[in-house]
Every structure is written in C-alpha cells, then in structure tokens.
Amino acid sequence: MIEKKTVESLVREWLEGKDYFLVDIDVTPDDRIVVEIDHAEGVWIEDCVSLSRFIEEHLNRDEEDYELEVGSAGIGQPFKVEQQYINCIGKQVEVLAADGKKFKGELEAVEGRSFTVKTQEKQAVEGKKRPVMVDVEKTFSMDEVKYCKYVIDFK
C-alpha cells in the first residue's frame, strides 16, 4: 500500500515556489490516491496534469498499482484548510455552526483558527415597534463548525 506521507512529500516538493497550496490527500486501502490543491485565482488543468505527472514519475507502478486523481478543491465545497478561508475574505460564505444554525454573510477576517463573518439579524431596537435587520459580527472556530463554504452567487 502506498503511504499517504509519501504522496504528501511528493506534493509538497512540487508545490515549492508555487502559489498553489495543498488542501487534502486521500489514499484508500486499494491505492486510490486523490490529491486536492487550490490557488487564490483558481486551479489550471495544466497544473493538475503537471502535478499528476510529477507524482507518477516518483511512484513505481511495477511495485504498486494505483489510481491517481489530481484536482482542485471544488468551488462551493466546504473549506478544509486555513488558506481557503483567507482567500475568501471579503466574499460571501455560508457557515453551519456546531449547534446546527446556518449563517450567511461576508467573511471579514481570519485569525489563527478563528474567523469572523458579518451577517444580518433581526433585533429589537429602542424606539422601533418591530425588530429591524442589523449587521452582526459572529466569530467561529474552524475546528467547531460543521462547515464553512463559499456561496456561489449568479446575480
């Protein structure tokens, strides 16, 4: 069986000097290898091909038969690494909190393993008969949310 750390080492070697970053590597017991990379401006197919060829050059098919898939993390998919949060600062995201509540708003900041989203909530305001929508900043821990993902807007 091909070791995940072997594949990760190869991917990190290929990433050196590039603006791409590693999102995830999955190696199944039957040697199906899936590598996800990302870039602030999107992933080019040519770079996925280049990384795939680099990995194939360093693994021996005579010793182990494997299936290799290299691709982008996928727009609209939940974030897996901190850099994905950083790349989406100023953009609309959806957060599913640990308690099951969903929030949509603008990702304002990322600090360590925490991130802040500006969302709108109805709140009672003094002098108003009915609750009004106000901007509220919510801070979440990346480790405690069920997911955070970029919201695709077709407007």
C-alpha atoms as a printed R data frame, in Angstrom:
    type eleno elety resid chain resno       x      y       z
1   ATOM     1    CA   MET     A     1   0.000  0.000   0.000
2   ATOM     2    CA   ILE     A     2   1.212  3.479  -0.869
3   ATOM     3    CA   GLU     A     3   1.736  5.642   2.204
4   ATOM     4    CA   LYS     A     4  -0.075  8.978   2.452
5   ATOM     5    CA   LYS     A     5   3.104 10.624   3.798
6   ATOM     6    CA   THR     A     6   4.983  9.527   0.645
7   ATOM     7    CA   VAL     A     7   2.396 11.197  -1.593
8   ATOM     8    CA   GLU     A     8   2.293 14.275   0.650
9   ATOM     9    CA   SER     A     9   6.072 14.618   0.466
10  ATOM    10    CA   LEU     A    10   5.941 14.492  -3.337
11  ATOM    11    CA   VAL     A    11   3.114 17.045  -3.498
12  ATOM    12    CA   ARG     A    12   4.942 19.426  -1.146
13  ATOM    13    CA   GLU     A    13   8.082 19.098  -3.282
14  ATOM    14    CA   TRP     A    14   6.078 20.013  -6.412
15  ATOM    15    CA   LEU     A    15   4.396 22.940  -4.595
16  ATOM    16    CA   GLU     A    16   7.712 24.594  -3.650
17  ATOM    17    CA   GLY     A    17   7.947 28.024  -5.250
18  ATOM    18    CA   LYS     A    18   4.358 27.935  -6.498
19  ATOM    19    CA   ASP     A    19   1.314 29.863  -5.266
20  ATOM    20    CA   TYR     A    20  -0.706 26.667  -5.018
21  ATOM    21    CA   PHE     A    21  -1.402 25.047  -1.661
22  ATOM    22    CA   LEU     A    22  -2.363 21.552  -0.574
23  ATOM    23    CA   VAL     A    23  -5.960 21.080   0.534
24  ATOM    24    CA   ASP     A    24  -6.245 17.330   1.027
25  ATOM    25    CA   ILE     A    25  -4.767 13.942   0.209
26  ATOM    26    CA   ASP     A    26  -6.689 10.710   0.494
27  ATOM    27    CA   VAL     A    27  -5.149  7.280  -0.042
28  ATOM    28    CA   THR     A    28  -7.536  4.340   0.197
29  ATOM    29    CA   PRO     A    29  -6.513  0.765   1.091
30  ATOM    30    CA   ASP     A    30  -6.854 -0.213  -2.584
31  ATOM    31    CA   ASP     A    31  -4.352  2.548  -3.550
32  ATOM    32    CA   ARG     A    32  -6.760  5.106  -4.950
33  ATOM    33    CA   ILE     A    33  -4.951  8.420  -4.476
34  ATOM    34    CA   VAL     A    34  -6.896 11.700  -4.553
35  ATOM    35    CA   VAL     A    35  -4.953 14.955  -4.285
36  ATOM    36    CA   GLU     A    36  -6.731 18.314  -3.952
37  ATOM    37    CA   ILE     A    37  -4.867 21.574  -4.497
38  ATOM    38    CA   ASP     A    38  -6.062 25.156  -4.618
39  ATOM    39    CA   HIS     A    39  -4.928 28.631  -5.633
40  ATOM    40    CA   ALA     A    40  -6.304 32.089  -4.837
41  ATOM    41    CA   GLU     A    41  -7.152 32.622  -8.509
42  ATOM    42    CA   GLY     A    42  -8.318 29.111  -9.328
43  ATOM    43    CA   VAL     A    43  -6.645 25.914 -10.447
44  ATOM    44    CA   TRP     A    44  -5.479 25.386 -14.026
45  ATOM    45    CA   ILE     A    45  -5.870 21.956 -15.606
46  ATOM    46    CA   GLU     A    46  -2.298 22.154 -16.922
47  ATOM    47    CA   ASP     A    47  -1.015 22.389 -13.359
48  ATOM    48    CA   CYS     A    48  -3.095 19.396 -12.267
49  ATOM    49    CA   VAL     A    49  -1.587 17.437 -15.167
50  ATOM    50    CA   SER     A    50   1.909 18.606 -14.210
51  ATOM    51    CA   LEU     A    51   1.442 17.543 -10.578
52  ATOM    52    CA   SER     A    52  -0.051 14.211 -11.647
53  ATOM    53    CA   ARG     A    53   2.917 13.503 -13.912
54  ATOM    54    CA   PHE     A    54   5.352 14.522 -11.170
55  ATOM    55    CA   ILE     A    55   3.763 12.066  -8.736
56  ATOM    56    CA   GLU     A    56   3.702  9.299 -11.358
57  ATOM    57    CA   GLU     A    57   7.423  9.849 -12.123
58  ATOM    58    CA   HIS     A    58   8.246  9.235  -8.462
59  ATOM    59    CA   LEU     A    59   5.999  6.232  -7.787
60  ATOM    60    CA   ASN     A    60   6.777  2.829  -9.231
61  ATOM    61    CA   ARG     A    61   3.806  1.161 -10.932
62  ATOM    62    CA   ASP     A    62   5.753 -2.098 -11.079
63  ATOM    63    CA   GLU     A    63   5.787 -2.241  -7.269
64  ATOM    64    CA   GLU     A    64   2.264 -0.945  -6.622
65  ATOM    65    CA   ASP     A    65  -0.672 -0.460  -8.945
66  ATOM    66    CA   TYR     A    66  -2.575  2.710  -8.099
67  ATOM    67    CA   GLU     A    67  -5.232  5.066  -9.381
68  ATOM    68    CA   LEU     A    68  -4.313  8.775  -9.227
69  ATOM    69    CA   GLU     A    69  -6.660 11.743  -9.354
70  ATOM    70    CA   VAL     A    70  -5.374 15.318  -9.037
71  ATOM    71    CA   GLY     A    71  -7.815 18.216  -8.994
72  ATOM    72    CA   SER     A    72  -8.990 21.403  -7.381
73  ATOM    73    CA   ALA     A    73 -10.768 21.588  -4.064
74  ATOM    74    CA   GLY     A    74 -14.013 22.475  -5.833
75  ATOM    75    CA   ILE     A    75 -15.907 25.721  -5.636
76  ATOM    76    CA   GLY     A    76 -18.856 25.563  -3.265
77  ATOM    77    CA   GLN     A    77 -17.299 22.729  -1.256
78  ATOM    78    CA   PRO     A    78 -16.618 23.134   2.480
79  ATOM    79    CA   PHE     A    79 -13.247 24.630   3.343
80  ATOM    80    CA   LYS     A    80 -10.650 22.171   4.646
81  ATOM    81    CA   VAL     A    81  -7.599 24.358   5.276
82  ATOM    82    CA   GLU     A    82  -6.961 27.837   6.659
83  ATOM    83    CA   GLN     A    83  -5.701 29.225   3.336
84  ATOM    84    CA   GLN     A    84  -9.138 28.667   1.792
85  ATOM    85    CA   TYR     A    85 -10.665 30.916   4.456
86  ATOM    86    CA   ILE     A    86  -8.010 33.570   3.851
87  ATOM    87    CA   ASN     A    87  -8.619 33.506   0.091
88  ATOM    88    CA   CYS     A    88 -12.341 34.179   0.644
89  ATOM    89    CA   ILE     A    89 -12.014 37.259   2.877
90  ATOM    90    CA   GLY     A    90 -14.483 39.830   1.574
91  ATOM    91    CA   LYS     A    91 -16.660 37.188  -0.094
92  ATOM    92    CA   GLN     A    92 -19.999 35.641   0.856
93  ATOM    93    CA   VAL     A    93 -19.859 32.391   2.824
94  ATOM    94    CA   GLU     A    94 -22.279 30.006   4.483
95  ATOM    95    CA   VAL     A    95 -21.470 28.603   7.909
96  ATOM    96    CA   LEU     A    96 -23.151 25.660   9.580
97  ATOM    97    CA   ALA     A    97 -22.404 26.083  13.268
98  ATOM    98    CA   ALA     A    98 -21.923 23.183  15.658
99  ATOM    99    CA   ASP     A    99 -25.421 23.780  17.067
100 ATOM   100    CA   GLY     A   100 -26.968 23.321  13.602
101 ATOM   101    CA   LYS     A   101 -27.699 27.006  12.907
102 ATOM   102    CA   LYS     A   102 -26.834 28.348   9.456
103 ATOM   103    CA   PHE     A   103 -25.386 31.788   8.878
104 ATOM   104    CA   LYS     A   104 -24.734 33.595   5.603
105 ATOM   105    CA   GLY     A   105 -22.631 36.680   5.350
106 ATOM   106    CA   GLU     A   106 -19.340 38.264   4.382
107 ATOM   107    CA   LEU     A   107 -16.159 36.619   5.627
108 ATOM   108    CA   GLU     A   108 -14.420 39.574   7.266
109 ATOM   109    CA   ALA     A   109 -11.328 38.210   8.973
110 ATOM   110    CA   VAL     A   110  -9.276 35.121   9.724
111 ATOM   111    CA   GLU     A   111  -7.069 35.000  12.790
112 ATOM   112    CA   GLY     A   112  -5.373 31.745  13.675
113 ATOM   113    CA   ARG     A   113  -8.041 29.045  13.719
114 ATOM   114    CA   SER     A   114 -10.894 31.573  14.108
115 ATOM   115    CA   PHE     A   115 -12.835 33.513  11.512
116 ATOM   116    CA   THR     A   116 -15.387 36.330  11.613
117 ATOM   117    CA   VAL     A   117 -18.481 36.625   9.448
118 ATOM   118    CA   LYS     A   118 -20.648 39.755   9.176
119 ATOM   119    CA   THR     A   119 -24.252 38.636   8.911
120 ATOM   120    CA   GLN     A   120 -27.646 40.262   9.422
121 ATOM   121    CA   GLU     A   121 -30.082 39.501  12.226
122 ATOM   122    CA   LYS     A   122 -33.408 40.866  13.336
123 ATOM   123    CA   GLN     A   123 -33.009 42.680  16.633
124 ATOM   124    CA   ALA     A   124 -35.181 44.859  18.791
125 ATOM   125    CA   VAL     A   125 -34.030 48.456  18.543
126 ATOM   126    CA   GLU     A   126 -35.059 51.096  21.068
127 ATOM   127    CA   GLY     A   127 -37.680 53.406  19.598
128 ATOM   128    CA   LYS     A   128 -38.823 50.900  16.971
129 ATOM   129    CA   LYS     A   129 -42.017 48.872  17.308
130 ATOM   130    CA   ARG     A   130 -40.731 45.919  15.314
131 ATOM   131    CA   PRO     A   131 -37.349 44.231  15.135
132 ATOM   132    CA   VAL     A   132 -35.081 45.514  12.366
133 ATOM   133    CA   MET     A   133 -32.207 43.923  10.441
134 ATOM   134    CA   VAL     A   134 -28.815 44.933  11.808
135 ATOM   135    CA   ASP     A   135 -25.260 43.885  10.963
136 ATOM   136    CA   VAL     A   136 -23.789 41.460  13.483
137 ATOM   137    CA   GLU     A   137 -20.272 40.050  13.570
138 ATOM   138    CA   LYS     A   138 -20.042 36.390  14.542
139 ATOM   139    CA   THR     A   139 -16.745 34.699  15.320
140 ATOM   140    CA   PHE     A   140 -16.342 30.955  14.842
141 ATOM   141    CA   SER     A   141 -13.614 28.414  15.415
142 ATOM   142    CA   MET     A   142 -12.676 26.415  12.299
143 ATOM   143    CA   ASP     A   143 -12.491 23.316  14.483
144 ATOM   144    CA   GLU     A   144 -16.004 23.702  15.867
145 ATOM   145    CA   VAL     A   145 -18.146 24.480  12.810
146 ATOM   146    CA   LYS     A   146 -19.656 21.684  10.778
147 ATOM   147    CA   TYR     A   147 -18.643 23.561   7.623
148 ATOM   148    CA   CYS     A   148 -17.902 26.900   6.038
149 ATOM   149    CA   LYS     A   149 -18.097 27.293   2.290
150 ATOM   150    CA   TYR     A   150 -18.063 29.937  -0.424
151 ATOM   151    CA   VAL     A   151 -21.522 30.978  -1.603
152 ATOM   152    CA   ILE     A   152 -21.873 30.957  -5.370
153 ATOM   153    CA   ASP     A   153 -23.947 33.945  -6.480
154 ATOM   154    CA   PHE     A   154 -25.318 34.082 -10.029
155 ATOM   155    CA   LYS     A   155 -26.612 37.672  -9.807
